[in-house]
XYZ file of C-alpha atoms in Angstrom:
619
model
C 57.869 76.184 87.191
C 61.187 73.589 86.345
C 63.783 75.735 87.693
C 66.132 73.042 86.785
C 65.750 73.081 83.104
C 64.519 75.817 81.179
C 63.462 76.388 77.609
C 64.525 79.449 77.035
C 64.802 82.759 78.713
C 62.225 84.014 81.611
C 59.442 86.224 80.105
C 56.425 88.248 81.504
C 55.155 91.304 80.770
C 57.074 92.719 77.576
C 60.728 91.559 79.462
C 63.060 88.460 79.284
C 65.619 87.612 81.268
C 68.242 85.273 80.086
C 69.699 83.433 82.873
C 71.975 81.834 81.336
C 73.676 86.034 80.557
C 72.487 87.819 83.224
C 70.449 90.336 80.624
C 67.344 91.570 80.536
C 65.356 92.860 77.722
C 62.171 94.596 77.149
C 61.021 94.524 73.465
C 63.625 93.387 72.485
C 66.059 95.945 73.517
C 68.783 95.738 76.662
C 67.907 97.169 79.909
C 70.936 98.030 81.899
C 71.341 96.089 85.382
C 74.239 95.870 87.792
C 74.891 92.219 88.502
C 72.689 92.636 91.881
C 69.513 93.595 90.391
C 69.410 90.758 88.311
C 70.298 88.298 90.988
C 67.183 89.705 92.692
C 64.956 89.237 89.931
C 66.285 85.984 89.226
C 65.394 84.563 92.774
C 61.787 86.085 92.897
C 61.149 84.575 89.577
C 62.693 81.111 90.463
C 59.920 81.217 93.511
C 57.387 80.833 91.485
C 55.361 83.547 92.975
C 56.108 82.133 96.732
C 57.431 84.832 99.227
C 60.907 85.304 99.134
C 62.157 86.566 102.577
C 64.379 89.641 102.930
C 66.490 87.267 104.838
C 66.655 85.277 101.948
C 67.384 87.690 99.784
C 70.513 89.040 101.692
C 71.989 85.622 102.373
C 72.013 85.092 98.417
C 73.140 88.713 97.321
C 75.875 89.040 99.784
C 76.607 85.605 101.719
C 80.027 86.445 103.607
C 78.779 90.277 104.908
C 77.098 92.200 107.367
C 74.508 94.075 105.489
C 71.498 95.915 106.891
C 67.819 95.725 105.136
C 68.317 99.464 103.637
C 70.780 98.350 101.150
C 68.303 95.699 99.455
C 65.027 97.976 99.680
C 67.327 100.542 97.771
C 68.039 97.770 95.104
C 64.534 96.557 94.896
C 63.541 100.251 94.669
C 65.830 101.050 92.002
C 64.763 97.519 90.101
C 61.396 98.583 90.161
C 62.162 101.470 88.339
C 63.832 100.018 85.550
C 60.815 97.861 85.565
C 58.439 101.008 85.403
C 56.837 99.485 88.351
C 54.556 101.257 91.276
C 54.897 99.744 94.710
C 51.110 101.063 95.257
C 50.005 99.220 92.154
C 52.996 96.394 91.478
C 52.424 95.272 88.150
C 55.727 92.676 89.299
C 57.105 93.118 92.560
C 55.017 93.302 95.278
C 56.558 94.375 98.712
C 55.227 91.716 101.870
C 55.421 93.790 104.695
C 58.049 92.873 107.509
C 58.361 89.583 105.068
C 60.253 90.198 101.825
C 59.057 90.665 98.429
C 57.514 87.942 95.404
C 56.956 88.435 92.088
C 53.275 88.929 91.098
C 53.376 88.813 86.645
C 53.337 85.653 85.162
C 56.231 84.537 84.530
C 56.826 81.660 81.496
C 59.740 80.157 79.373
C 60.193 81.477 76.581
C 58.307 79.713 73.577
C 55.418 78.686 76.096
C 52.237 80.425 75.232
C 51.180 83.018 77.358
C 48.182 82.941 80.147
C 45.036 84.682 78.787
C 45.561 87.664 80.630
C 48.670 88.371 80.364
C 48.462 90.939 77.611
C 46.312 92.958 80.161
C 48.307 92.518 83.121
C 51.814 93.718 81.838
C 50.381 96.649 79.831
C 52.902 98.896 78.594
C 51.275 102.030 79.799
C 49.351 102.756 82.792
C 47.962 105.778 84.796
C 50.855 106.769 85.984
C 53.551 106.196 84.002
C 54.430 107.404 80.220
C 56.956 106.061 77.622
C 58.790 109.281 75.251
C 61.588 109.740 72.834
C 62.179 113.616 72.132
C 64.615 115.881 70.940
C 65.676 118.479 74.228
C 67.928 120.665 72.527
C 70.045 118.169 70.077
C 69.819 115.879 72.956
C 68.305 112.300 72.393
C 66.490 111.510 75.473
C 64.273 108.667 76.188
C 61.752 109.745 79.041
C 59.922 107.923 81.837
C 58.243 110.653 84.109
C 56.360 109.731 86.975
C 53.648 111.790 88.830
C 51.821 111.310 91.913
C 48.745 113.451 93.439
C 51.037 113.495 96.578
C 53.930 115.513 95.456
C 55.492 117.358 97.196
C 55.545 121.174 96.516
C 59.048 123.048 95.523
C 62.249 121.115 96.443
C 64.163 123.636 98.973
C 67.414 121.217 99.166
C 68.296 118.114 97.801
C 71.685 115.492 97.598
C 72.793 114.171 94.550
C 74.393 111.035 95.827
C 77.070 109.294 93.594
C 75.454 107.270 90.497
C 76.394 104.144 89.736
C 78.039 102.669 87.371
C 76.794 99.923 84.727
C 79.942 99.672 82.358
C 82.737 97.186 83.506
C 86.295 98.844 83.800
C 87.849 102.245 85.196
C 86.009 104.498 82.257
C 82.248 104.023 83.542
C 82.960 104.438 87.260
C 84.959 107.595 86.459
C 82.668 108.995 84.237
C 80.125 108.085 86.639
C 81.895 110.162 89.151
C 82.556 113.220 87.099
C 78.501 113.038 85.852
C 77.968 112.833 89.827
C 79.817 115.999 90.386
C 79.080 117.725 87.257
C 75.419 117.691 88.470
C 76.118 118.772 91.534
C 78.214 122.000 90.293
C 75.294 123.103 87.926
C 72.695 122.361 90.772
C 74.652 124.685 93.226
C 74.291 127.862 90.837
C 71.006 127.921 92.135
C 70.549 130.237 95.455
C 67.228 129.034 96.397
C 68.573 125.261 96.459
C 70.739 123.946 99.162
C 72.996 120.927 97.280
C 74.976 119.025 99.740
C 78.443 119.426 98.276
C 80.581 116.669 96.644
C 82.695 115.334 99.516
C 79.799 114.722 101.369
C 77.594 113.182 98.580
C 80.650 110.890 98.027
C 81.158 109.474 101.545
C 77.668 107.635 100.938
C 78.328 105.932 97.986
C 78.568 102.556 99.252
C 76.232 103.450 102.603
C 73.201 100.731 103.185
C 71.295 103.250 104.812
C 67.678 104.142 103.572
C 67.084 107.409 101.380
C 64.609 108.621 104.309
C 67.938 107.904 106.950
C 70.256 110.056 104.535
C 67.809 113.320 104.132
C 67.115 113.025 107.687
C 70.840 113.207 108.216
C 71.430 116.015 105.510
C 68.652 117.645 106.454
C 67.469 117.452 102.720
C 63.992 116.856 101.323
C 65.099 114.798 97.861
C 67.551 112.778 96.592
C 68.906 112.650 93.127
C 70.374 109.053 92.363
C 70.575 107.452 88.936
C 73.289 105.243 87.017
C 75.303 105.646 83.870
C 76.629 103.542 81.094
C 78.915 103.423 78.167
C 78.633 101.932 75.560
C 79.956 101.972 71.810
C 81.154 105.653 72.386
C 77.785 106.703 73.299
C 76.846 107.322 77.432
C 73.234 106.667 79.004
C 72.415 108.416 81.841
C 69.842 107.430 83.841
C 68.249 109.713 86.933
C 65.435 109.140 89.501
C 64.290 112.901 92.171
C 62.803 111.260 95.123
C 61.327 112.795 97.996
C 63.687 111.553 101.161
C 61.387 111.446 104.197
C 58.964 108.983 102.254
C 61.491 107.301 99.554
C 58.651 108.134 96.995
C 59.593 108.624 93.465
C 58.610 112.374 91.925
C 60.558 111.808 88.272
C 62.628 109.848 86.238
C 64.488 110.098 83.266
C 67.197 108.420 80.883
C 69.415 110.557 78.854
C 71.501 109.289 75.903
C 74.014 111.105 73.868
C 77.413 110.388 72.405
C 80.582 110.401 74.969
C 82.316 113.596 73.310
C 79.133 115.433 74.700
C 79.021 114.183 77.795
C 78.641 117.740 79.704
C 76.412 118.868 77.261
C 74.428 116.052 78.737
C 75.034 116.810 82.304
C 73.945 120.543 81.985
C 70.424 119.157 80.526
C 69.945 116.544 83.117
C 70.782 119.362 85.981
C 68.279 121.552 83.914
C 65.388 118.830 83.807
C 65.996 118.521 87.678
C 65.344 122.461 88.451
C 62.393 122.500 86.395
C 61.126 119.491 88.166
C 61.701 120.919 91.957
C 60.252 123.924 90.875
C 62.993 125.977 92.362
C 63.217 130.036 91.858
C 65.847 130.381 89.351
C 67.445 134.144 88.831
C 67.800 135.307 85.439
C 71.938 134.087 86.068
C 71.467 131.060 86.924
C 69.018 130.389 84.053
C 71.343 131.651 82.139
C 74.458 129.277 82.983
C 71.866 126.645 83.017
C 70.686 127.244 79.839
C 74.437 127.502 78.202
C 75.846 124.709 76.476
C 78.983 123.718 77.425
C 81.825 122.738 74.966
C 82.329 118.858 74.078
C 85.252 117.354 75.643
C 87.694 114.991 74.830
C 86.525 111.477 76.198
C 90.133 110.528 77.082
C 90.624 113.909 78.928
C 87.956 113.669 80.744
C 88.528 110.311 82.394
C 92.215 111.727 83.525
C 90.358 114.995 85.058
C 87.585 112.570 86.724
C 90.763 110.307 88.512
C 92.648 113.217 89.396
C 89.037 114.641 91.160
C 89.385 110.967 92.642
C 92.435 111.087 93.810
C 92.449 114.617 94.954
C 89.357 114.129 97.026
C 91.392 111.791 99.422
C 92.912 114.987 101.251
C 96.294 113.238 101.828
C 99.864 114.931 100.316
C 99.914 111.322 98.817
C 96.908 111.215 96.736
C 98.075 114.585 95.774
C 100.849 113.122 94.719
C 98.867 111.309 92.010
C 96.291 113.553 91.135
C 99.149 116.132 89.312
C 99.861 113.784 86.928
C 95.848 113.086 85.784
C 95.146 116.334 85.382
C 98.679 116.948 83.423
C 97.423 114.562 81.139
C 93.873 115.729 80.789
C 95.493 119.377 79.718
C 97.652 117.670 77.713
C 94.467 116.062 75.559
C 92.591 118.894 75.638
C 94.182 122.173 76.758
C 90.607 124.132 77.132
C 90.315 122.278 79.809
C 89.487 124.948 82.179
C 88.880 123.157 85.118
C 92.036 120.685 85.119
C 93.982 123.955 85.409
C 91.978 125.216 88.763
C 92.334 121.650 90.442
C 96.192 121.589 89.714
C 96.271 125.392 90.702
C 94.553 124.639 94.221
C 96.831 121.877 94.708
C 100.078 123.625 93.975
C 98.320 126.138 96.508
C 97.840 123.513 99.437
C 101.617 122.756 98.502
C 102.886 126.333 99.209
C 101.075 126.198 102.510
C 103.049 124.279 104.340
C 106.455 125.303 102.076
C 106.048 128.944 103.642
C 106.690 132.355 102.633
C 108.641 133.071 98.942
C 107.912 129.301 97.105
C 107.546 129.213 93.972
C 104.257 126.427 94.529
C 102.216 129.878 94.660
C 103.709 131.381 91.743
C 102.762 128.172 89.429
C 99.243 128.124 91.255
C 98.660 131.682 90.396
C 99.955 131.041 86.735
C 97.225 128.137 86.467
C 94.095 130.299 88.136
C 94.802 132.870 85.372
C 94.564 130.515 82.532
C 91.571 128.935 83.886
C 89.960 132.639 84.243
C 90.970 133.451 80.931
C 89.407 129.920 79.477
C 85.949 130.725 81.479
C 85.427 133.762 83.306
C 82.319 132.217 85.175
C 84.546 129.007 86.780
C 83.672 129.666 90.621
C 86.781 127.290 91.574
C 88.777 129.812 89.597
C 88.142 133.065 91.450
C 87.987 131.046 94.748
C 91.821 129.997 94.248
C 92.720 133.851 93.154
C 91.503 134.993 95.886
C 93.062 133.047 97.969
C 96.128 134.281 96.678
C 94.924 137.340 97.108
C 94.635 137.130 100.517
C 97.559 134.816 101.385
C 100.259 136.024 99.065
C 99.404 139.498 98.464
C 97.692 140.616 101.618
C 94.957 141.997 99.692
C 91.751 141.560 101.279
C 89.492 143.976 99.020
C 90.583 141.826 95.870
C 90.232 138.783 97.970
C 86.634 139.698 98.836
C 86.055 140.976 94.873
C 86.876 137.599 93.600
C 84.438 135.499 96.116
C 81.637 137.780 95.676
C 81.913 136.652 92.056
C 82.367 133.153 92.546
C 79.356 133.578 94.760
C 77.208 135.238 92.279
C 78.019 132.554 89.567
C 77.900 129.429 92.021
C 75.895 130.287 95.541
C 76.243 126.891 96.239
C 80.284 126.062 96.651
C 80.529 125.373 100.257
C 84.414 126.206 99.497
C 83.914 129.423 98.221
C 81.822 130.222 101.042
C 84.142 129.103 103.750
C 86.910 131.415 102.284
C 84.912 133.905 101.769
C 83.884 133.756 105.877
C 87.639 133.390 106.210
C 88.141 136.862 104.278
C 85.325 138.419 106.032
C 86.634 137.732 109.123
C 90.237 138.950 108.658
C 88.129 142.555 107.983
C 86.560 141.911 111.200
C 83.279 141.760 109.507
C 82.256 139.071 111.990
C 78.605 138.369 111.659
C 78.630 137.731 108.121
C 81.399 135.786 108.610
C 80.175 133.440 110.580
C 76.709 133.943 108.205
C 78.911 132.327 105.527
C 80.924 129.495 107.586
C 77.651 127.957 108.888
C 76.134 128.334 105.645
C 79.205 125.987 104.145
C 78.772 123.686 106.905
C 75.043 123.440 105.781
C 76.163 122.344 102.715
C 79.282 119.956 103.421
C 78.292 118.819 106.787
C 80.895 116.276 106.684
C 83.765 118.468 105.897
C 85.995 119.281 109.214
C 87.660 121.696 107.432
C 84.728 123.827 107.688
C 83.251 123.557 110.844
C 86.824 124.876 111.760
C 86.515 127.459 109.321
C 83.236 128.198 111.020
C 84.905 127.837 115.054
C 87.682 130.078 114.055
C 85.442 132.614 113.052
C 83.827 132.283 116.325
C 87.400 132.918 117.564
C 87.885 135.353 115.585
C 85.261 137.421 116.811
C 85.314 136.693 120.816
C 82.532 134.215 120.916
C 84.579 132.125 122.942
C 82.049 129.805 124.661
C 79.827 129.511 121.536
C 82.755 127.677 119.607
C 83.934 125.699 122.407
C 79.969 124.034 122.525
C 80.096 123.545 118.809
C 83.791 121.921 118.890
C 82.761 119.313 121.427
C 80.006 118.190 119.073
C 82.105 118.456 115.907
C 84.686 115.805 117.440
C 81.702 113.444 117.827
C 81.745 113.534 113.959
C 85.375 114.026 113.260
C 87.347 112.334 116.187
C 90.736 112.409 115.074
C 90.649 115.815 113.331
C 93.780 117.928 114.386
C 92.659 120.690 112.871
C 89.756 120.731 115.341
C 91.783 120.563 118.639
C 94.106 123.291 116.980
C 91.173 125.688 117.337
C 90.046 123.880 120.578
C 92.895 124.734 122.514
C 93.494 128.470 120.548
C 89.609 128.974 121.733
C 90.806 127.777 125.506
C 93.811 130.208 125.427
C 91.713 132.973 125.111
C 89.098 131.795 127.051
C 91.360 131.252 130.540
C 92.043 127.695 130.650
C 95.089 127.276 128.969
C 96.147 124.454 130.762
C 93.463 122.727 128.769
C 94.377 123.847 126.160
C 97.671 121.885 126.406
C 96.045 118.973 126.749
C 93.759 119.505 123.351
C 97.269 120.600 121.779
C 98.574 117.435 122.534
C 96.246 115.362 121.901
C 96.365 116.953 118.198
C 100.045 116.110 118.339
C 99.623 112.362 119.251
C 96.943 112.580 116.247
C 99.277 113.339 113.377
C 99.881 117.175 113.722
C 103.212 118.933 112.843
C 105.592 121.761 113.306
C 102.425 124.623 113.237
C 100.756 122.346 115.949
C 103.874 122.229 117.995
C 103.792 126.140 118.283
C 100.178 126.184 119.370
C 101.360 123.764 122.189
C 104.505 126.295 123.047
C 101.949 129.027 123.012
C 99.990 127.449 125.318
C 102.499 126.472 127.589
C 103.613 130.008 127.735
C 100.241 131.243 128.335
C 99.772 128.788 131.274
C 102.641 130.196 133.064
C 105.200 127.365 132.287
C 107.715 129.927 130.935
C 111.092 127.286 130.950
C 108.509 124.421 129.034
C 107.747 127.352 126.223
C 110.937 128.517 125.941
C 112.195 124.638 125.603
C 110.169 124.254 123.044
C 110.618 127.371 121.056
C 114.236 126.219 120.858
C 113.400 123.265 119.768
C 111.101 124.273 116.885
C 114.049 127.080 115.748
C 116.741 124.409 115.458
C 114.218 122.099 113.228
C 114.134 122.476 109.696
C 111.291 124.447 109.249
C 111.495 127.644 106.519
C 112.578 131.127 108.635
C 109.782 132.812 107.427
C 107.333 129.885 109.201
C 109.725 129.904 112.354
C 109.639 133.580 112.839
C 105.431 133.848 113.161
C 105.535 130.812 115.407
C 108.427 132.806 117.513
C 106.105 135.407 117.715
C 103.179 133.989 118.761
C 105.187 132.050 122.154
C 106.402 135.123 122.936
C 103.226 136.885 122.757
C 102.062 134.073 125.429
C 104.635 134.951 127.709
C 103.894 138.616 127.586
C 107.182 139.682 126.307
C 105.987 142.391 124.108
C 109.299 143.605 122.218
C 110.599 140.506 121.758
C 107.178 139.580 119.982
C 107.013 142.574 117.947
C 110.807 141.837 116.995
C 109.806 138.268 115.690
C 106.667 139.793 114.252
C 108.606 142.342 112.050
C 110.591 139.390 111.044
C 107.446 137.400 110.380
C 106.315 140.536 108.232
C 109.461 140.353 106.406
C 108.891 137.133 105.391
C 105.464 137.340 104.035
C 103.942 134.443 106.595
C 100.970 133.734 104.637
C 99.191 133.755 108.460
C 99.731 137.344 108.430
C 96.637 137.706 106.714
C 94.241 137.955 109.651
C 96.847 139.642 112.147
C 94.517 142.462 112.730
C 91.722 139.954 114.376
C 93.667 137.229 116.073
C 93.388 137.283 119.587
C 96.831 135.679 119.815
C 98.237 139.657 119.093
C 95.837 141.384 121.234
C 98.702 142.570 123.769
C 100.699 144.201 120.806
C 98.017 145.235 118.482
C 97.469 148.632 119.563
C 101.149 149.940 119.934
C 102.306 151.868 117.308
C 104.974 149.466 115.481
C 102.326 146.996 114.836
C 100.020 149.047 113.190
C 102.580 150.541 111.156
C 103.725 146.662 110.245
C 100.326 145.628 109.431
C 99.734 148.843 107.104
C 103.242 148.218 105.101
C 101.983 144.736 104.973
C 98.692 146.001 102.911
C 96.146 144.993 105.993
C 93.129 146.852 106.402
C 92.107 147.739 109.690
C 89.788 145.715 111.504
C 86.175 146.995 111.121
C 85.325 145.696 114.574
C 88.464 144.552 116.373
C 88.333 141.147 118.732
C 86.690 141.314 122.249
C 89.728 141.022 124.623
């Protein structure tokens, strides 16, 4: 073939590719294709049905970076399946093993007559594939399902990892994002399914590894991936199941409908996928499955998606910028149910570190209830109420009320799960607890904030050793987590070797940590013996600007490492007067075992609300 000079666009099979616009067509009508797929079909149809080398390939599609072979079998995976290709029967790409890849249709310019054969070889149909437009519900979907003799029975867990997007501009990636998680929240009503949770799913969306490397490192047995496009105020989504440890397909499908019902969309698609993986689903969850959700404002729901964005950074700064977004998204549409819960749980992180009495938790309760009162079944809802159940109000049946019912509507929310070990634990209900924590980890293995929820726990409930083991392997994952060596060195306290502790205290320092680290360290100090260093440094920390309510707990705590029992109960009381939001699992910490049984203590912890511990802390 003249490379050099063509007629007209590429054609073979019932496809053409215009070179000249980067577009592919089949019959006629535009198949989508990110910029990278077509520069792969372009070079295995300029070969001329020679071998093009993976090496090739690579130094073409990405000529100034480091990329492994994972991220181009992923693309040539996903371009077969726009192509409704097999790569056991390749109808136009055929995979040379430990070589590359070369296109096996005939490929001619367009106006050229075509080979004999041709009509036989690029069939629309074959054994394995069908071709469907039906109505699902209102929804317009155009179908390509895939089955294989091989598949694999019922999908126990899966990861939906981010889908791409094929639309130019901020819109389609956002929307792309909030399809991405929308999926995922539907997916995780299910109890028999483990989901990987968002934050995880997101760190891989610009990996090169292979789908077999991620489940083995999720510990799932399918992937979800797909892509989505916008375009004329109508969104195509487009979703592949594949079974990880092979990278086989199981299904495929493309969705279409117009942008205002966008979820209405995503609740089918997550729908299709259950029936699919053959999952148990409880009369609830088919239920919530089943329900269709309201149509949303396009505009709001780009604001809510970059506020999810921003918000998923974890820093006070992105923070910062994710208020505004979801301002605006209330602003466009004020049903917006779950713009109110993400501002709600960020004015909570706010009042965290503002201490006792701020008016952050007064505005974040304010937003939870109009959320609740928008849609009673939001899991993110109840999981911020009872937070402030348990942080503001010291009220740890409520707490526990409002979990079990964000449990019961999403099983799933690794969140929900680790406060609901959290709340356990403060009851002294330890072995669930812990139950829970690991089962969040499970889910957001990525998360640090949860394998701490999960090693305080351990705390919590004596198992000293246990957490130590599993904190030495977390900081392989998270090395400069400071939340981590905060319950490293708490867990060393307790365990004896406080003088290590000081060391993982300081370390956490060095890393970033603040004022509440800085009392861990006095704490330490004092229970290594080095009363003039913990005294120092409780001085310090009272002359800082930190609120009195914050001071007083921390106060508390150094004294409790230096034995001094009335002066700890004195800065306790004060601590109690306050309202320390830490209060809330006084009755398990370890850090108050010296004080816990006299008298005034009890009596503070009762006035605060506290129930007693069902099994107190081994000592």
């Amino acid at each position: 073939m003249d490379q050099s000079t063509p007629k007209g666009p590429y054609v073979f099979g019932p496809y053409s590719l215009d070179a000249s616009e980067r577009m592919l067509r089949r019959d006629g009508e535009s198949v989508p294709l990110t910029p990278t797929l077509v520069e792969i079909l372009l070079a295995l149809i300029e070969a001329d049905g020679k071998v093009v080398t993976k090496e090739e390939l690579i130094d073409r599609l990405w000529p100034d970076r480091f990329v492994e072979e994972g991220n181009l079998a992923r693309n040539v995976s996903f371009l077969r399946k726009c192509l409704d290709d097999d790569v056991r029967e390749p109808r136009f790409i055929q995979t040379i093993p430990r070589r590359g890849y070369r296109m096996v249709a005939k490929v001619r310019v367009a106006g050229e007559a075509p080979p004999e054969s041709e009509a036989q070889r690029a069939a629309p149909f074959t054994r394995r594939s069908l071709f469907a437009a039906a109505s699902l519900g209102g929804l317009a979907v155009a179908g390509k399902l895939f089955w294989s003799a091989s598949r694999p029975s019922a999908v126990r867990s899966l990861v939906v990892l981010p889908l791409q997007s094929l639309s130019s501009g901020d819109q389609g990636e956002m929307l792309a994002d909030g399809v991405t998680e929308a999926l995922i929240t539907d997916l995780g009503h299910i109890q028999a399914l483990k989901v990987i949770s968002r934050t995880t799913a997101r760190s891989f969306k610009q990996t090169t590894k292979t789908l077999p490397e991620i489940g083995r490192e999720l510990d799932v047995e399918a992937v979800v991936e797909g892509s989505v496009q916008v375009s004329g105020g109508k969104v195509r989504v487009t979703v592949r199941l594949v079974e990880a440890a092979k990278d086989h397909e199981i299904w495929s499908e493309t969705y279409e409908q117009v942008l205002v019902d966008v979820l209405v969309l995503q609740r089918q698609v997550a729908r299709a996928i259950a029936q699919r993986i053959e999952v148990e689903v409880g009369p609830e969850e088919d239920r919530l499955l089943a329900e269709e959700p309201n149509r949303v404002d396009p505009e709001a729901h780009g604001f809510y998606v970059r506020g999810l964005s921003f918000r998923s950074m974890g820093t006070p700064d992105s923070y910062r910028q994710a208020v505004p977004c979801f301002e605006k998204a209330i602003e466009k549409d004020p049903t917006l149910a779950r713009a109110y819960v993400e501002l709600g749980d960020i004015y909570l992180l706010r009042g965290t570190f503002l201490g006792p009495g701020n008016e952050e938790w007064s505005i974040a309760r304010d937003y939870a209830e109009k959320a609740l009162a928008l849609d009673e079944t939001l899991s993110e809802g109840h999981v911020l109420r009872a937070s402030l159940a348990l942080w503001s109000d010291f009220d740890q049946r409520a707490a526990k009320t409002h979990l079990e019912r964000t449990l019961k509507f999403n099983p799933g929310c690794p969140y929900a799960l680790s406060r609901y070990s959290y709340t356990l634990a403060s009851m002294g209900l330890f072995e669930e607890a812990v139950s829970r924590a690991r089962r969040a980890v499970e889910l957001e293995p990525l998360s640090s904030f949860h394998h701490a929820t999960l090693y305080r726990t351990l705390y919590f409930a004596g198992r000293y050793g246990e957490a130590e083991s599993r904190i030495v392997e977390a900081l392989e994952l998270f090395p400069k987590s400071v939340l981590l060596r905060e319950v490293r060195g708490l867990v060393a306290v307790q365990a004896g070797v406080a003088e290590k502790a000081i060391g993982y205290l300081q370390e956490a320092l060095a890393l970033g940590g603040g004022s509440g680290t800085s009392e861990l360290l006095a704490y330490a100090l004092a229970a290594a013996g080095r009363g003039d260093d913990a005294l120092a440094k409780a001085g310090e920390l009272l002359r800082s600007e930190r609120s009195p309510g914050m001071a007083s707990y921390g106060q508390a705590m150094i004294f409790s490492g230096l034995g001094a029992s009335d002066a700890t109960l004195d800065w306790f009381e004060r601590a109690c007067q306050y309202r320390d939001y830490r209060l809330a699992v006084a009755n398990v910490d370890p850090i108050w075992s010296s004080v816990r049984a006299t008298p005034r203590f009890q009596q503070l912890t009762k006035e605060l609300g506290l129930l007693p511990s069902a099994k107190p802390p081994a000592v």
